XYZ file of C-alpha atoms in Angstrom:
296
model
C -3.423 2.633 24.227
C -0.898 0.064 23.003
C -0.466 -1.630 26.398
C -4.145 -2.142 27.300
C -5.281 -5.625 28.299
C -8.389 -7.374 29.613
C -11.311 -5.175 30.646
C -9.317 -1.977 30.047
C -8.858 -2.908 26.398
C -12.535 -3.834 26.061
C -13.582 -0.447 27.516
C -11.226 1.310 25.104
C -12.607 -0.738 22.191
C -16.163 0.251 23.139
C -15.197 3.953 23.254
C -13.536 3.803 19.822
C -16.354 1.910 18.133
C -19.080 4.081 19.665
C -17.257 7.160 18.361
C -16.351 5.888 14.908
C -18.942 3.300 13.788
C -22.593 4.359 13.394
C -24.979 1.753 14.745
C -22.439 0.106 17.045
C -23.927 -1.377 20.237
C -21.474 -1.771 23.115
C -22.583 -4.889 24.981
C -21.753 -5.127 28.684
C -21.903 -8.163 30.949
C -25.119 -8.388 32.952
C -25.397 -10.823 35.854
C -26.051 -14.444 34.954
C -26.780 -13.466 31.345
C -23.170 -12.454 30.798
C -22.799 -10.728 27.434
C -24.627 -13.498 25.512
C -21.575 -14.237 23.395
C -20.810 -10.714 22.220
C -18.661 -7.743 23.260
C -20.354 -5.552 20.653
C -22.791 -5.633 17.729
C -23.098 -3.591 14.535
C -26.725 -2.905 13.647
C -25.855 -1.701 10.124
C -23.286 -4.281 9.040
C -24.373 -7.483 10.770
C -21.115 -7.835 12.682
C -20.557 -9.403 16.091
C -17.354 -8.462 17.929
C -15.488 -10.611 20.441
C -12.502 -9.134 22.321
C -9.440 -10.998 23.548
C -6.631 -8.948 25.058
C -4.266 -11.039 27.180
C -1.215 -9.536 28.861
C 1.039 -11.924 26.904
C -0.026 -13.053 23.395
C -0.223 -16.828 23.045
C -1.342 -18.476 19.802
C -2.778 -21.627 21.380
C -4.719 -19.660 23.984
C -5.999 -17.233 21.323
C -7.198 -20.081 19.110
C -8.964 -21.736 22.042
C -10.649 -18.409 22.917
C -11.602 -17.836 19.275
C -13.250 -21.249 18.988
C -15.042 -20.776 22.289
C -16.311 -17.317 21.322
C -17.589 -18.509 17.938
C -19.402 -21.447 19.564
C -20.926 -19.182 22.224
C -22.025 -16.547 19.688
C -23.667 -19.121 17.410
C -25.471 -20.693 20.352
C -26.722 -17.476 21.962
C -27.047 -15.085 19.013
C -27.739 -17.346 16.053
C -29.317 -15.351 13.219
C -28.292 -11.981 14.669
C -25.031 -11.565 12.735
C -23.367 -12.478 9.442
C -19.755 -11.609 10.333
C -17.746 -12.645 13.370
C -14.939 -10.182 14.229
C -12.183 -11.333 16.593
C -10.705 -8.208 18.216
C -7.189 -8.491 19.638
C -4.581 -6.202 21.185
C -1.416 -7.559 19.547
C 0.279 -4.573 17.900
C 2.530 -6.771 15.743
C -0.227 -8.682 13.968
C -1.410 -12.191 14.725
C 0.382 -15.543 14.816
C 0.222 -17.548 11.532
C -1.679 -20.337 13.325
C -4.484 -17.899 14.133
C -4.820 -16.914 10.471
C -5.048 -20.608 9.575
C -7.708 -21.116 12.233
C -9.789 -18.334 10.695
C -9.647 -20.080 7.324
C -10.700 -23.352 8.994
C -13.603 -21.651 10.741
C -14.671 -20.069 7.475
C -14.712 -23.522 5.858
C -16.616 -25.048 8.782
C -19.207 -22.251 8.750
C -19.767 -21.364 5.056
C -22.639 -19.000 5.856
C -20.503 -16.881 8.160
C -17.741 -14.355 7.419
C -14.713 -13.931 9.693
C -12.497 -10.908 10.291
C -9.648 -9.909 12.567
C -9.445 -6.447 14.085
C -6.166 -5.332 15.640
C -4.618 -2.161 16.971
C -3.767 -0.868 13.518
C -7.410 -1.128 12.475
C -8.350 0.796 15.619
C -5.678 3.403 14.839
C -7.114 3.900 11.343
C -10.642 4.271 12.717
C -9.493 7.002 15.092
C -7.660 8.716 12.228
C -11.005 9.644 10.671
C -12.488 11.161 13.853
C -12.364 14.730 15.116
C -9.262 15.631 17.085
C -11.136 16.624 20.246
C -13.061 13.321 20.247
C -9.888 11.284 19.748
C -8.225 13.104 22.633
C -11.250 12.298 24.785
C -11.033 8.583 23.931
C -7.254 8.460 24.428
C -7.505 10.604 27.566
C -4.514 12.613 26.433
C -3.794 15.572 24.112
C -2.483 14.805 20.653
C 0.818 16.405 19.613
C 0.313 19.699 17.801
C 1.555 19.703 14.204
C 3.741 22.747 13.635
C 3.976 22.255 9.872
C 1.044 22.623 7.510
C 1.233 20.025 4.733
C -0.950 21.980 2.351
C -2.583 25.385 2.517
C -4.720 27.604 0.337
C -1.685 28.957 -1.492
C -0.929 25.492 -2.910
C -4.553 25.077 -3.989
C -5.238 28.519 -5.459
C -3.548 27.798 -8.791
C -5.648 24.649 -9.175
C -8.862 26.462 -8.275
C -8.074 29.298 -10.694
C -7.358 26.735 -13.408
C -10.767 25.200 -12.771
C -12.432 28.610 -12.945
C -10.838 29.250 -16.342
C -12.210 25.943 -17.645
C -15.645 25.981 -16.058
C -18.993 25.578 -17.792
C -22.176 27.500 -17.080
C -24.198 25.371 -14.668
C -27.830 24.763 -15.663
C -28.666 23.339 -12.248
C -26.703 25.257 -9.602
C -26.539 24.407 -5.955
C -27.799 20.806 -6.147
C -24.857 18.899 -4.680
C -26.112 15.922 -2.659
C -25.254 15.400 1.016
C -22.340 12.984 1.190
C -23.114 9.517 2.551
C -20.900 8.104 5.312
C -20.544 4.996 3.105
C -19.538 6.845 -0.062
C -15.822 6.086 0.228
C -16.538 2.358 0.578
C -19.007 2.457 -2.317
C -16.471 4.207 -4.570
C -14.382 0.983 -4.677
C -11.199 3.036 -4.598
C -8.239 1.259 -3.025
C -7.758 1.525 0.728
C -4.777 3.823 0.080
C -6.781 6.178 -2.154
C -9.666 6.231 0.305
C -7.230 7.240 3.049
C -5.808 10.019 0.852
C -9.272 11.383 0.039
C -10.303 11.208 3.695
C -7.152 13.101 4.677
C -7.749 15.659 1.933
C -11.189 16.437 3.353
C -9.477 18.144 6.297
C -8.809 21.108 4.008
C -12.377 21.524 2.683
C -12.940 24.464 5.030
C -10.148 26.388 3.296
C -11.740 25.813 -0.099
C -15.162 26.824 1.238
C -13.597 30.053 2.481
C -11.934 30.617 -0.898
C -15.229 30.349 -2.769
C -17.064 32.304 -0.088
C -14.847 35.314 -0.783
C -15.174 35.210 -4.582
C -16.983 38.130 -6.194
C -18.427 35.794 -8.821
C -20.995 33.858 -6.799
C -21.661 31.423 -9.673
C -18.046 30.275 -9.945
C -18.344 27.286 -7.587
C -21.481 25.929 -9.287
C -19.914 26.332 -12.731
C -16.685 24.629 -11.658
C -18.654 21.835 -10.001
C -20.655 21.306 -13.192
C -17.451 21.003 -15.229
C -16.002 18.587 -12.684
C -19.178 16.506 -12.839
C -19.016 16.443 -16.647
C -15.401 15.239 -16.529
C -16.361 12.516 -14.034
C -19.266 11.309 -16.168
C -17.052 11.242 -19.250
C -14.319 9.332 -17.417
C -16.878 6.858 -16.078
C -18.072 6.162 -19.625
C -14.522 5.575 -20.847
C -13.044 3.422 -18.052
C -14.554 1.105 -15.472
C -11.847 1.007 -12.789
C -12.391 3.617 -10.024
C -8.626 4.206 -9.751
C -8.476 5.028 -13.477
C -11.378 7.434 -13.058
C -9.586 9.158 -10.181
C -6.416 9.403 -12.281
C -8.388 10.966 -15.158
C -9.729 13.571 -12.756
C -6.210 14.299 -11.479
C -5.040 14.834 -15.044
C -7.995 17.141 -15.732
C -7.174 19.089 -12.582
C -3.411 19.433 -12.894
C -2.174 17.865 -16.138
C -0.273 14.639 -16.642
C 2.988 15.752 -15.043
C 3.861 13.674 -11.994
C 3.825 15.708 -8.781
C 4.685 15.001 -5.167
C 4.671 16.665 -1.766
C 2.485 19.757 -1.250
C 1.423 19.922 -4.914
C 0.112 16.349 -4.842
C -1.646 16.922 -1.523
C -3.208 20.105 -2.893
C -4.620 18.091 -5.818
C -6.010 15.544 -3.391
C -7.579 18.262 -1.233
C -9.406 19.751 -4.234
C -10.562 16.316 -5.409
C -11.720 15.494 -1.877
C -13.702 18.742 -1.752
C -15.706 17.907 -4.864
C -15.980 14.289 -3.680
C -17.614 15.573 -0.477
C -20.003 17.723 -2.502
C -20.902 14.616 -4.534
C -19.920 16.315 -7.811
C -17.560 13.383 -8.478
C -18.274 9.754 -7.627
C -21.721 8.707 -6.510
C -23.459 8.111 -3.217
C -24.496 4.501 -2.566
C -28.167 3.677 -3.154
C -30.506 3.494 -0.175
C -29.971 0.355 1.875
C -26.533 -0.421 0.422
C -24.054 -2.071 2.802
C -20.369 -2.790 2.074
C -19.550 -6.355 1.017
C -17.789 -8.330 3.723
C -14.574 -10.239 3.030
C -12.354 -12.516 5.102
C -9.434 -10.612 6.612
C -6.547 -12.673 7.929
C -4.083 -10.059 9.088
C -4.191 -6.989 11.267
């Protein structure tokens, strides 16, 4: 995927975005209409995407293409988007002159946001998709991991600790369905969001653990205690990272951990995050704020 250029890169970009971004519209060229100034549109986030994937990166040529694409998009799709995303295939990041051009464009068009999207952004998008779907997009099998970073054994002590400190739930079984935008809405750092997303891979193990418990009320009671700790932390501190730290301390104490123990903590936190016992879903109609990004 790293060596794709021209139409091959654009096809790959369409496959990735269609898989990973709800509401993405992959725009193809059609006769004399062309693509009407867009290689893709986001119905949910008001973004217009323009691809440029030359065989050899060239700052001057990229800037000329960027200006041309912005002009074309504003002429043919004015009012249809609030963010212009310039998609490129340079794996090393963009030339400093291109970042300066984005700032200039932002100044020239104060009602419009600008972003860059490079191969590392695409890599991160694929990292949140199902393995079989990623293999389909990449048209190749992914390497099989022979080491398990965290398993049920590492999590059992934490889950038993929670059971010992649970409260009797007065409203069992009412966890909300998790919104696809919940991680963005949480305002956790990008690093913490990535950790939580990775931890969700192990939620099936925790489901199995609770499914085999004789005490069928244990999960609801533990979830109620977790929710109470979250609400208390939210009252005490305003920063999402501080709230997450408070929940880590509640789960495993204040001793610093690393490796499997830390990942086990994250997996348990991610499980209750998915159940919506900790942190809140965004309200109906909420969309993430858009900011200028000047590096890949």
